[in-house]
mmCIF file of C-alpha atoms in Angstrom:
data_model
loop_
_atom_site.group_PDB
_atom_site.id
_atom_site.type_symbol
_atom_site.label_atom_id
_atom_site.label_comp_id
_atom_site.label_asym_id
_atom_site.label_seq_id
_atom_site.Cartn_x
_atom_site.Cartn_y
_atom_site.Cartn_z
ATOM 1 C CA UNK A 113 17.894 20.619 32.738
ATOM 2 C CA UNK A 114 19.067 17.560 30.857
ATOM 3 C CA UNK A 115 16.714 16.266 28.173
ATOM 4 C CA UNK A 116 15.278 12.824 28.823
ATOM 5 C CA UNK A 117 16.782 10.038 26.682
ATOM 6 C CA UNK A 118 14.911 9.087 23.492
ATOM 7 C CA UNK A 119 12.019 6.691 24.128
ATOM 8 C CA UNK A 120 10.893 4.638 21.136
ATOM 9 C CA UNK A 121 7.316 4.525 22.420
ATOM 10 C CA UNK A 122 6.994 8.307 22.357
ATOM 11 C CA UNK A 123 9.001 8.759 19.166
ATOM 12 C CA UNK A 124 7.164 5.928 17.436
ATOM 13 C CA UNK A 125 3.867 7.738 17.890
ATOM 14 C CA UNK A 126 5.234 11.229 17.150
ATOM 15 C CA UNK A 127 6.863 10.032 13.926
ATOM 16 C CA UNK A 128 3.906 7.894 12.873
ATOM 17 C CA UNK A 129 5.787 4.589 12.948
ATOM 18 C CA UNK A 130 3.508 2.357 15.027
ATOM 19 C CA UNK A 131 0.649 2.420 17.506
ATOM 20 C CA UNK A 132 -1.630 0.139 19.511
ATOM 21 C CA UNK A 133 -5.361 -0.262 20.001
ATOM 22 C CA UNK A 134 -7.131 -1.935 22.947
ATOM 23 C CA UNK A 135 -9.335 -3.849 20.525
ATOM 24 C CA UNK A 136 -6.280 -5.457 18.945
ATOM 25 C CA UNK A 137 -4.920 -6.273 22.372
ATOM 26 C CA UNK A 138 -1.958 -5.501 24.599
ATOM 27 C CA UNK A 139 1.436 -6.372 23.164
ATOM 28 C CA UNK A 140 0.086 -6.410 19.603
ATOM 29 C CA UNK A 141 1.229 -3.155 17.942
ATOM 30 C CA UNK A 142 0.351 -2.276 14.377
ATOM 31 C CA UNK A 143 2.685 -0.588 11.906
ATOM 32 C CA UNK A 144 1.790 2.729 10.272
ATOM 33 C CA UNK A 145 3.003 3.539 6.724
ATOM 34 C CA UNK A 146 6.357 5.109 7.689
ATOM 35 C CA UNK A 147 7.024 2.359 10.229
ATOM 36 C CA UNK A 148 6.139 -0.250 7.634
ATOM 37 C CA UNK A 149 8.739 1.294 5.299
ATOM 38 C CA UNK A 150 11.434 0.982 7.977
ATOM 39 C CA UNK A 151 10.404 -2.586 8.761
ATOM 40 C CA UNK A 152 10.205 -3.644 5.110
ATOM 41 C CA UNK A 153 13.589 -2.063 4.306
ATOM 42 C CA UNK A 154 15.179 -3.769 7.299
ATOM 43 C CA UNK A 155 13.691 -7.136 6.348
ATOM 44 C CA UNK A 156 14.861 -6.833 2.747
ATOM 45 C CA UNK A 157 18.338 -5.868 3.947
ATOM 46 C CA UNK A 158 18.521 -8.956 6.144
ATOM 47 C CA UNK A 159 17.270 -11.249 3.370
ATOM 48 C CA UNK A 160 19.830 -9.858 0.941
ATOM 49 C CA UNK A 161 22.646 -10.087 3.494
ATOM 50 C CA UNK A 162 21.762 -13.696 4.276
ATOM 51 C CA UNK A 163 21.397 -14.619 0.616
ATOM 52 C CA UNK A 164 24.882 -13.286 -0.097
ATOM 53 C CA UNK A 165 26.179 -15.378 2.822
ATOM 54 C CA UNK A 166 24.772 -18.593 1.359
ATOM 55 C CA UNK A 167 21.474 -18.892 3.225
ATOM 56 C CA UNK A 168 18.346 -20.371 1.620
ATOM 57 C CA UNK A 169 15.056 -18.811 2.708
ATOM 58 C CA UNK A 170 11.934 -20.741 3.620
ATOM 59 C CA UNK A 171 8.434 -20.081 4.945
ATOM 60 C CA UNK A 172 6.822 -22.141 7.667
ATOM 61 C CA UNK A 173 3.459 -21.842 9.478
ATOM 62 C CA UNK A 174 2.938 -20.077 12.796
ATOM 63 C CA UNK A 175 0.989 -23.099 14.078
ATOM 64 C CA UNK A 176 2.264 -26.533 15.001
ATOM 65 C CA UNK A 177 0.849 -29.619 16.642
ATOM 66 C CA UNK A 178 1.414 -29.882 20.370
ATOM 67 C CA UNK A 179 3.365 -33.075 19.687
ATOM 68 C CA UNK A 180 5.943 -31.064 17.715
ATOM 69 C CA UNK A 181 6.797 -29.015 20.810
ATOM 70 C CA UNK A 182 6.770 -32.070 23.029
ATOM 71 C CA UNK A 183 9.475 -33.533 20.797
ATOM 72 C CA UNK A 184 11.517 -30.313 20.708
ATOM 73 C CA UNK A 185 11.336 -29.914 24.472
ATOM 74 C CA UNK A 186 9.502 -26.585 24.417
ATOM 75 C CA UNK A 187 6.382 -28.060 26.011
ATOM 76 C CA UNK A 188 8.328 -29.303 29.032
ATOM 77 C CA UNK A 189 10.790 -26.428 29.389
ATOM 78 C CA UNK A 190 9.146 -23.362 27.823
ATOM 79 C CA UNK A 191 5.382 -23.785 28.267
ATOM 80 C CA UNK A 192 5.130 -20.751 30.587
ATOM 81 C CA UNK A 193 5.705 -18.574 27.501
ATOM 82 C CA UNK A 194 3.425 -20.544 25.184
ATOM 83 C CA UNK A 195 -0.249 -20.010 24.447
ATOM 84 C CA UNK A 196 -2.658 -22.783 25.430
ATOM 85 C CA UNK A 197 -3.202 -25.527 22.889
ATOM 86 C CA UNK A 198 -6.246 -25.129 20.627
ATOM 87 C CA UNK A 199 -8.505 -28.052 19.752
ATOM 88 C CA UNK A 200 -8.939 -28.698 16.021
ATOM 89 C CA UNK A 201 -10.992 -31.847 15.761
ATOM 90 C CA UNK A 202 -8.929 -34.636 17.268
ATOM 91 C CA UNK A 203 -5.720 -32.577 17.176
ATOM 92 C CA UNK A 204 -4.228 -29.951 19.427
ATOM 93 C CA UNK A 205 -2.301 -27.106 17.792
ATOM 94 C CA UNK A 206 -0.180 -24.362 19.326
ATOM 95 C CA UNK A 207 0.941 -20.902 18.234
ATOM 96 C CA UNK A 208 4.653 -21.459 17.867
ATOM 97 C CA UNK A 209 7.051 -19.826 20.330
ATOM 98 C CA UNK A 210 10.087 -20.664 18.175
ATOM 99 C CA UNK A 211 11.001 -21.485 14.573
ATOM 100 C CA UNK A 212 13.651 -24.135 15.175
ATOM 101 C CA UNK A 213 11.292 -27.159 15.372
ATOM 102 C CA UNK A 214 9.820 -26.242 11.979
ATOM 103 C CA UNK A 215 13.283 -25.929 10.452
ATOM 104 C CA UNK A 216 14.270 -29.302 11.890
ATOM 105 C CA UNK A 217 11.280 -30.811 10.066
ATOM 106 C CA UNK A 218 12.288 -29.051 6.846
ATOM 107 C CA UNK A 219 15.783 -30.525 7.183
ATOM 108 C CA UNK A 220 14.480 -34.046 7.663
ATOM 109 C CA UNK A 221 11.902 -33.772 4.858
ATOM 110 C CA UNK A 222 14.303 -35.825 2.734
ATOM 111 C CA UNK A 223 17.592 -37.648 3.091
ATOM 112 C CA UNK A 224 20.715 -35.479 3.244
ATOM 113 C CA UNK A 225 24.296 -36.030 2.128
ATOM 114 C CA UNK A 226 27.454 -34.605 3.689
ATOM 115 C CA UNK A 227 27.952 -32.818 0.361
ATOM 116 C CA UNK A 228 24.950 -30.574 1.160
ATOM 117 C CA UNK A 229 26.397 -29.401 4.455
ATOM 118 C CA UNK A 230 26.513 -26.798 5.780
ATOM 119 C CA UNK A 231 22.832 -26.262 4.935
ATOM 120 C CA UNK A 232 21.826 -22.742 5.991
ATOM 121 C CA UNK A 233 18.054 -22.281 6.350
ATOM 122 C CA UNK A 234 16.765 -18.769 7.125
ATOM 123 C CA UNK A 235 13.348 -17.256 7.702
ATOM 124 C CA UNK A 236 11.799 -13.987 8.791
ATOM 125 C CA UNK A 237 9.014 -15.794 10.559
ATOM 126 C CA UNK A 238 6.166 -15.026 12.888
ATOM 127 C CA UNK A 239 5.943 -16.521 16.353
ATOM 128 C CA UNK A 240 3.958 -15.826 19.508
ATOM 129 C CA UNK A 241 4.917 -15.681 23.166
ATOM 130 C CA UNK A 242 2.475 -15.330 26.056
ATOM 131 C CA UNK A 243 4.203 -12.436 27.781
ATOM 132 C CA UNK A 244 2.586 -11.206 30.999
ATOM 133 C CA UNK A 245 0.695 -7.901 30.735
ATOM 134 C CA UNK A 246 2.981 -6.225 33.269
ATOM 135 C CA UNK A 247 6.114 -6.593 31.115
ATOM 136 C CA UNK A 248 4.663 -5.471 27.782
ATOM 137 C CA UNK A 249 5.933 -2.213 26.354
ATOM 138 C CA UNK A 250 6.154 -0.575 22.931
ATOM 139 C CA UNK A 251 8.017 -2.821 20.504
ATOM 140 C CA UNK A 252 10.502 -4.320 22.974
ATOM 141 C CA UNK A 253 8.151 -6.779 24.688
ATOM 142 C CA UNK A 254 5.333 -7.944 22.432
ATOM 143 C CA UNK A 255 3.208 -11.039 22.025
ATOM 144 C CA UNK A 256 3.409 -11.369 18.227
ATOM 145 C CA UNK A 257 7.018 -11.386 17.011
ATOM 146 C CA UNK A 258 8.647 -11.339 13.589
ATOM 147 C CA UNK A 259 11.958 -13.100 14.131
ATOM 148 C CA UNK A 260 15.046 -12.956 11.956
ATOM 149 C CA UNK A 261 16.042 -16.568 12.489
ATOM 150 C CA UNK A 262 18.296 -19.127 10.833
ATOM 151 C CA UNK A 263 19.501 -22.645 11.487
ATOM 152 C CA UNK A 264 22.653 -24.096 10.029
ATOM 153 C CA UNK A 265 22.819 -27.861 9.801
ATOM 154 C CA UNK A 266 26.453 -28.888 9.609
ATOM 155 C CA UNK A 267 29.055 -31.421 10.620
ATOM 156 C CA UNK A 268 30.782 -31.131 13.975
ATOM 157 C CA UNK A 269 33.962 -30.006 12.191
ATOM 158 C CA UNK A 270 32.048 -27.151 10.520
ATOM 159 C CA UNK A 271 30.223 -25.851 13.606
ATOM 160 C CA UNK A 272 32.866 -23.445 14.928
ATOM 161 C CA UNK A 273 33.462 -21.825 11.543
ATOM 162 C CA UNK A 274 29.726 -21.440 10.916
ATOM 163 C CA UNK A 275 29.179 -19.840 14.321
ATOM 164 C CA UNK A 276 32.184 -17.551 13.797
ATOM 165 C CA UNK A 277 30.834 -16.491 10.378
ATOM 166 C CA UNK A 278 27.482 -15.734 12.011
ATOM 167 C CA UNK A 279 29.213 -13.374 14.456
ATOM 168 C CA UNK A 280 30.889 -11.630 11.526
ATOM 169 C CA UNK A 281 27.491 -11.212 9.865
ATOM 170 C CA UNK A 282 26.162 -9.599 13.042
ATOM 171 C CA UNK A 283 29.152 -7.219 13.250
ATOM 172 C CA UNK A 284 28.686 -6.153 9.615
ATOM 173 C CA UNK A 285 24.956 -5.542 10.099
ATOM 174 C CA UNK A 286 25.566 -3.440 13.195
ATOM 175 C CA UNK A 287 27.963 -1.224 11.220
ATOM 176 C CA UNK A 288 25.374 -0.722 8.463
ATOM 177 C CA UNK A 289 22.625 0.018 10.982
ATOM 178 C CA UNK A 290 24.667 2.249 13.259
ATOM 179 C CA UNK A 291 24.236 -0.112 16.216
ATOM 180 C CA UNK A 292 26.907 -0.629 18.852
ATOM 181 C CA UNK A 293 27.352 -3.852 20.816
ATOM 182 C CA UNK A 294 28.185 -3.039 24.433
ATOM 183 C CA UNK A 295 29.438 -6.538 25.224
ATOM 184 C CA UNK A 296 29.275 -10.217 24.281
ATOM 185 C CA UNK A 297 27.945 -12.669 26.842
ATOM 186 C CA UNK A 298 28.359 -16.423 26.957
ATOM 187 C CA UNK A 299 25.072 -17.491 28.512
ATOM 188 C CA UNK A 300 25.251 -20.689 30.527
ATOM 189 C CA UNK A 301 22.696 -22.774 32.427
ATOM 190 C CA UNK A 302 21.842 -22.104 36.035
ATOM 191 C CA UNK A 303 20.181 -23.972 38.833
ATOM 192 C CA UNK A 304 16.666 -25.328 38.480
ATOM 193 C CA UNK A 305 14.817 -27.678 36.204
ATOM 194 C CA UNK A 306 14.221 -25.468 33.189
ATOM 195 C CA UNK A 307 17.289 -26.780 31.362
ATOM 196 C CA UNK A 308 17.767 -30.055 29.500
ATOM 197 C CA UNK A 309 19.481 -32.532 31.845
ATOM 198 C CA UNK A 310 22.461 -33.642 29.784
ATOM 199 C CA UNK A 311 25.807 -32.500 31.244
ATOM 200 C CA UNK A 312 27.848 -33.798 28.311
ATOM 201 C CA UNK A 313 25.699 -31.871 25.839
ATOM 202 C CA UNK A 314 26.273 -28.649 27.782
ATOM 203 C CA UNK A 315 30.002 -29.271 28.139
ATOM 204 C CA UNK A 316 30.567 -29.889 24.426
ATOM 205 C CA UNK A 317 28.475 -26.931 23.255
ATOM 206 C CA UNK A 318 30.049 -24.539 25.776
ATOM 207 C CA UNK A 319 33.550 -25.613 24.792
ATOM 208 C CA UNK A 320 32.789 -24.939 21.112
ATOM 209 C CA UNK A 321 31.301 -21.499 21.801
ATOM 210 C CA UNK A 322 34.345 -20.519 23.857
ATOM 211 C CA UNK A 323 36.454 -21.559 20.867
ATOM 212 C CA UNK A 324 34.289 -19.408 18.566
ATOM 213 C CA UNK A 325 34.766 -16.341 20.763
ATOM 214 C CA UNK A 326 38.493 -16.992 21.099
ATOM 215 C CA UNK A 327 39.050 -17.376 17.344
ATOM 216 C CA UNK A 328 36.977 -14.243 16.714
ATOM 217 C CA UNK A 329 39.109 -12.244 19.129
ATOM 218 C CA UNK A 330 36.024 -11.142 21.033
ATOM 219 C CA UNK A 331 36.206 -10.529 24.748
ATOM 220 C CA UNK A 332 33.220 -11.806 26.667
ATOM 221 C CA UNK A 333 31.627 -12.305 30.044
ATOM 222 C CA UNK A 334 29.949 -15.481 31.235
ATOM 223 C CA UNK A 335 26.538 -15.483 32.910
ATOM 224 C CA UNK A 336 24.827 -18.426 34.529
ATOM 225 C CA UNK A 337 21.083 -18.787 34.205
ATOM 226 C CA UNK A 338 20.847 -17.025 30.815
ATOM 227 C CA UNK A 339 21.139 -20.025 28.463
ATOM 228 C CA UNK A 340 18.372 -21.395 26.247
ATOM 229 C CA UNK A 341 16.760 -24.476 27.747
ATOM 230 C CA UNK A 342 18.528 -26.709 25.208
ATOM 231 C CA UNK A 343 22.022 -25.217 25.139
ATOM 232 C CA UNK A 344 24.419 -22.312 25.794
ATOM 233 C CA UNK A 345 24.483 -19.256 23.575
ATOM 234 C CA UNK A 346 26.481 -16.188 22.687
ATOM 235 C CA UNK A 347 24.335 -13.115 23.345
ATOM 236 C CA UNK A 348 25.237 -9.805 21.713
ATOM 237 C CA UNK A 349 24.186 -7.148 24.207
ATOM 238 C CA UNK A 350 23.047 -3.624 23.341
ATOM 239 C CA UNK A 351 22.082 -0.700 25.581
ATOM 240 C CA UNK A 352 19.393 1.931 25.163
ATOM 241 C CA UNK A 353 20.143 5.646 25.698
ATOM 242 C CA UNK A 354 19.236 5.260 29.390
ATOM 243 C CA UNK A 355 21.856 2.523 29.770
ATOM 244 C CA UNK A 356 19.401 -0.390 30.044
ATOM 245 C CA UNK A 357 20.922 -3.521 28.531
ATOM 246 C CA UNK A 358 19.188 -6.182 26.449
ATOM 247 C CA UNK A 359 20.000 -8.979 24.016
ATOM 248 C CA UNK A 360 19.524 -8.285 20.310
ATOM 249 C CA UNK A 361 21.474 -11.014 18.493
ATOM 250 C CA UNK A 362 22.390 -14.595 19.372
ATOM 251 C CA UNK A 363 24.519 -17.501 18.189
ATOM 252 C CA UNK A 364 23.977 -20.999 19.595
ATOM 253 C CA UNK A 365 25.382 -24.481 19.034
ATOM 254 C CA UNK A 366 22.761 -27.160 19.633
ATOM 255 C CA UNK A 367 23.222 -30.910 20.019
ATOM 256 C CA UNK A 368 19.831 -31.398 21.686
ATOM 257 C CA UNK A 369 17.291 -30.864 18.909
ATOM 258 C CA UNK A 370 19.145 -32.841 16.217
ATOM 259 C CA UNK A 371 18.927 -35.803 18.592
ATOM 260 C CA UNK A 372 15.279 -35.173 19.547
ATOM 261 C CA UNK A 373 14.240 -35.038 15.898
ATOM 262 C CA UNK A 374 16.573 -37.888 14.898
ATOM 263 C CA UNK A 375 18.291 -35.798 12.238
ATOM 264 C CA UNK A 376 21.057 -37.381 10.222
ATOM 265 C CA UNK A 377 23.088 -37.175 7.043
ATOM 266 C CA UNK A 378 25.011 -39.721 5.026
ATOM 267 C CA UNK A 379 28.743 -39.243 5.469
ATOM 268 C CA UNK A 380 31.578 -39.888 3.029
ATOM 269 C CA UNK A 381 31.908 -43.306 4.662
ATOM 270 C CA UNK A 382 28.319 -44.190 3.708
ATOM 271 C CA UNK A 383 27.221 -44.281 7.359
ATOM 272 C CA UNK A 384 24.560 -42.171 9.078
ATOM 273 C CA UNK A 385 25.821 -39.261 11.178
ATOM 274 C CA UNK A 386 24.106 -36.710 13.418
ATOM 275 C CA UNK A 387 24.389 -33.066 12.277
ATOM 276 C CA UNK A 388 25.012 -30.147 14.605
ATOM 277 C CA UNK A 389 22.446 -27.331 14.597
ATOM 278 C CA UNK A 390 23.778 -23.771 14.796
ATOM 279 C CA UNK A 391 21.048 -21.263 15.676
ATOM 280 C CA UNK A 392 21.724 -17.627 14.864
ATOM 281 C CA UNK A 393 19.799 -14.377 14.656
ATOM 282 C CA UNK A 394 21.450 -11.296 13.163
ATOM 283 C CA UNK A 395 18.958 -8.681 14.428
ATOM 284 C CA UNK A 396 16.730 -10.773 16.678
ATOM 285 C CA UNK A 397 13.102 -9.706 16.430
ATOM 286 C CA UNK A 398 12.256 -6.985 13.925
ATOM 287 C CA UNK A 399 10.235 -5.270 16.653
ATOM 288 C CA UNK A 400 13.098 -5.005 19.126
ATOM 289 C CA UNK A 401 15.555 -4.027 16.369
ATOM 290 C CA UNK A 402 13.348 -1.143 15.206
ATOM 291 C CA UNK A 403 12.774 -0.020 18.805
ATOM 292 C CA UNK A 404 16.527 0.164 19.342
ATOM 293 C CA UNK A 405 17.135 1.932 16.019
ATOM 294 C CA UNK A 406 14.517 4.574 16.852
ATOM 295 C CA UNK A 407 16.205 5.294 20.178
ATOM 296 C CA UNK A 408 19.813 4.982 19.010
ATOM 297 C CA UNK A 409 19.234 7.490 16.190
ATOM 298 C CA UNK A 410 16.513 9.541 17.950
ATOM 299 C CA UNK A 411 14.346 9.012 14.863
ATOM 300 C CA UNK A 412 17.047 10.188 12.424
ATOM 301 C CA UNK A 413 17.572 6.846 10.693
ATOM 302 C CA UNK A 414 20.536 6.115 8.400
ATOM 303 C CA UNK A 415 19.685 7.406 4.929
ATOM 304 C CA UNK A 416 19.117 3.941 3.437
ATOM 305 C CA UNK A 417 16.625 3.087 6.190
ATOM 306 C CA UNK A 418 14.801 6.415 6.520
ATOM 307 C CA UNK A 419 11.060 6.414 5.683
ATOM 308 C CA UNK A 420 11.621 9.552 3.576
ATOM 309 C CA UNK A 421 15.109 9.950 2.126
ATOM 310 C CA UNK A 422 14.694 13.211 0.223
ATOM 311 C CA UNK A 423 12.281 16.109 0.650
ATOM 312 C CA UNK A 424 12.024 18.636 -2.176
ATOM 313 C CA UNK A 425 11.076 22.162 -1.126
ATOM 314 C CA UNK A 426 9.912 24.694 -3.726
ATOM 315 C CA UNK A 427 10.438 28.210 -2.397
ATOM 316 C CA UNK A 428 7.146 29.420 -3.858
ATOM 317 C CA UNK A 429 4.128 28.103 -5.751
ATOM 318 C CA UNK A 430 5.820 29.028 -9.046
ATOM 319 C CA UNK A 431 8.456 26.317 -8.466
ATOM 320 C CA UNK A 432 5.997 23.641 -7.369
ATOM 321 C CA UNK A 433 5.708 21.988 -10.763
ATOM 322 C CA UNK A 434 9.483 21.720 -11.154
ATOM 323 C CA UNK A 435 9.843 20.382 -7.593
ATOM 324 C CA UNK A 436 7.164 17.760 -8.249
ATOM 325 C CA UNK A 437 9.111 16.658 -11.341
ATOM 326 C CA UNK A 438 12.247 16.224 -9.194
ATOM 327 C CA UNK A 439 10.260 14.055 -6.782
ATOM 328 C CA UNK A 440 9.148 11.876 -9.708
ATOM 329 C CA UNK A 441 12.752 11.588 -10.955
ATOM 330 C CA UNK A 442 13.915 10.570 -7.481
ATOM 331 C CA UNK A 443 11.203 7.936 -7.169
ATOM 332 C CA UNK A 444 12.122 6.569 -10.588
ATOM 333 C CA UNK A 445 15.617 6.002 -9.164
ATOM 334 C CA UNK A 446 14.141 4.019 -6.291
ATOM 335 C CA UNK A 447 14.455 6.798 -3.703
ATOM 336 C CA UNK A 448 11.747 7.613 -1.173
ATOM 337 C CA UNK A 449 11.045 11.272 -1.942
ATOM 338 C CA UNK A 450 8.291 13.671 -0.934
ATOM 339 C CA UNK A 451 7.231 17.192 -1.891
ATOM 340 C CA UNK A 452 6.970 19.846 0.850
ATOM 341 C CA UNK A 453 4.244 21.975 -0.678
ATOM 342 C CA UNK A 454 4.407 25.779 -0.224
ATOM 343 C CA UNK A 455 0.829 25.593 1.075
ATOM 344 C CA UNK A 456 2.203 23.770 4.154
ATOM 345 C CA UNK A 457 3.942 26.875 5.468
ATOM 346 C CA UNK A 458 6.977 29.114 5.063
ATOM 347 C CA UNK A 459 10.207 27.658 3.708
ATOM 348 C CA UNK A 460 11.768 27.829 7.175
ATOM 349 C CA UNK A 461 8.834 26.002 8.753
ATOM 350 C CA UNK A 462 8.948 23.280 6.112
ATOM 351 C CA UNK A 463 12.708 22.850 6.571
ATOM 352 C CA UNK A 464 12.206 22.440 10.323
ATOM 353 C CA UNK A 465 9.365 19.969 9.782
ATOM 354 C CA UNK A 466 11.690 17.832 7.620
ATOM 355 C CA UNK A 467 14.621 18.002 10.075
ATOM 356 C CA UNK A 468 14.878 14.176 10.350
ATOM 357 C CA UNK A 469 14.944 13.636 6.574
ATOM 358 C CA UNK A 470 18.547 12.956 5.450
ATOM 359 C CA UNK A 471 18.458 15.178 2.339
ATOM 360 C CA UNK A 472 16.630 18.401 1.480
ATOM 361 C CA UNK A 473 16.584 19.953 -1.972
ATOM 362 C CA UNK A 474 15.465 23.599 -2.083
ATOM 363 C CA UNK A 475 14.303 24.873 -5.459
ATOM 364 C CA UNK A 476 13.861 28.593 -6.019
ATOM 365 C CA UNK A 477 13.365 30.522 -9.230
ATOM 366 C CA UNK A 478 17.048 30.363 -10.233
ATOM 367 C CA UNK A 479 17.377 26.622 -9.481
ATOM 368 C CA UNK A 480 14.158 25.793 -11.343
ATOM 369 C CA UNK A 481 15.406 27.514 -14.478
ATOM 370 C CA UNK A 482 18.819 25.803 -14.439
ATOM 371 C CA UNK A 483 17.864 22.238 -13.332
ATOM 372 C CA UNK A 484 19.659 22.791 -10.018
ATOM 373 C CA UNK A 485 18.835 22.203 -6.357
ATOM 374 C CA UNK A 486 20.267 23.862 -3.274
ATOM 375 C CA UNK A 487 21.231 20.924 -1.073
ATOM 376 C CA UNK A 488 20.910 20.780 2.710
ATOM 377 C CA UNK A 489 21.925 17.758 4.789
ATOM 378 C CA UNK A 490 20.234 16.679 7.999
ATOM 379 C CA UNK A 491 23.437 17.265 9.988
ATOM 380 C CA UNK A 492 23.478 20.951 9.027
ATOM 381 C CA UNK A 493 25.965 20.816 6.172
ATOM 382 C CA UNK A 494 25.122 22.613 2.917
ATOM 383 C CA UNK A 495 26.999 21.138 -0.065
ATOM 384 C CA UNK A 496 25.639 23.983 -2.229
ATOM 385 C CA UNK A 497 23.865 23.907 -5.549
ATOM 386 C CA UNK A 498 24.095 20.764 -7.629
ATOM 387 C CA UNK A 499 22.548 19.648 -10.921
ATOM 388 C CA UNK A 500 19.525 17.529 -10.051
ATOM 389 C CA UNK A 501 20.820 14.405 -11.859
ATOM 390 C CA UNK A 502 24.106 14.613 -9.931
ATOM 391 C CA UNK A 503 22.299 15.101 -6.618
ATOM 392 C CA UNK A 504 20.053 12.101 -7.192
ATOM 393 C CA UNK A 505 23.025 9.970 -8.265
ATOM 394 C CA UNK A 506 24.943 10.914 -5.106
ATOM 395 C CA UNK A 507 21.988 10.102 -2.840
ATOM 396 C CA UNK A 508 21.318 6.808 -4.626
ATOM 397 C CA UNK A 509 24.984 5.849 -4.236
ATOM 398 C CA UNK A 510 24.940 6.578 -0.496
ATOM 399 C CA UNK A 511 21.719 4.607 -0.052
ATOM 400 C CA UNK A 512 23.149 1.660 -1.979
ATOM 401 C CA UNK A 513 26.340 1.751 0.115
ATOM 402 C CA UNK A 514 24.290 1.695 3.342
ATOM 403 C CA UNK A 515 26.142 2.616 6.499
ATOM 404 C CA UNK A 516 25.600 5.853 8.411
ATOM 405 C CA UNK A 517 27.546 8.407 6.308
ATOM 406 C CA UNK A 518 25.362 11.066 4.658
ATOM 407 C CA UNK A 519 27.803 12.467 2.117
ATOM 408 C CA UNK A 520 31.128 11.522 0.581
#
């Protein structure tokens, strides 16, 4: 009988990554300590990657006045996924369904010169979507979302290059995370009134995105009815182990919101010009990214992302003190290390319990006396005995290099 494909909902509970409680509400999972480690590590990776690529990070509130979303167009075109407005005195405020209106306000908080462009604003920000109860599930469809989002304000001449660079950023992140894109989709508008009625806007943005895909050498399919309400987008599609496809990452070119918010910059000619807004998300929502990582790796995360990177196993109680010292040394090097105490069972049982941990260091009487560790890798390889300082240096180097390789 074939084993069923990995399911992040089952694995998430078995591995102690996340859970839910009826009192918190449907679609509102909470993160347990090991899951919080994965999430925090992923968020820090994204922030560092974006910083190196020239992004500036901001924070913005999860609430906004209803008027803000009337201006952006969300109220007219996206209200089915928004929570009802809340009365605060004479004002009405809304839990935001998107970060882009806030970033548009940050851009226009002062005058801008062409010399500042492209201005890349990024945020790992919270937002809320009123998903129906029937579609909620695990981390893939939730009502409170932490989105890896960014908006690049640039000139028209810069838009294609910025969108192409965003695709490169996505490709690099997928390699580090061990994620595979199954296809790229150019999502276009369909019939109906949910899209902004501006044919020229759609034509220009679609033409630019086709140019981005062409210059990137990326084959793609086109799909009507999958666009954002304000413009077309490149969707990077992934598939779970059962073959179900979903969108993880996106790149969009937007002429609509810069016009709605009356954004401008001063050009070299001294005149006012309208910027283009490039939306991009490298890993989409943190929730969906972690769900996919759990399933893609069946809980055996890449070493740099694993909740526990090294488990140290003393053979007997006599080696416990030395093993605990190795754990402290590993933690001092920034590694996530734990001790598998002899009281927890036989050596074989403890090894099996730590089967998803990338590195195991077994310390018997001989190893304890010579500052050695017998090394076992998660994939079954046994590099042999190594001096503890060398072992920790090797693991730290692999973690720093990221990627999916366990050993050089």
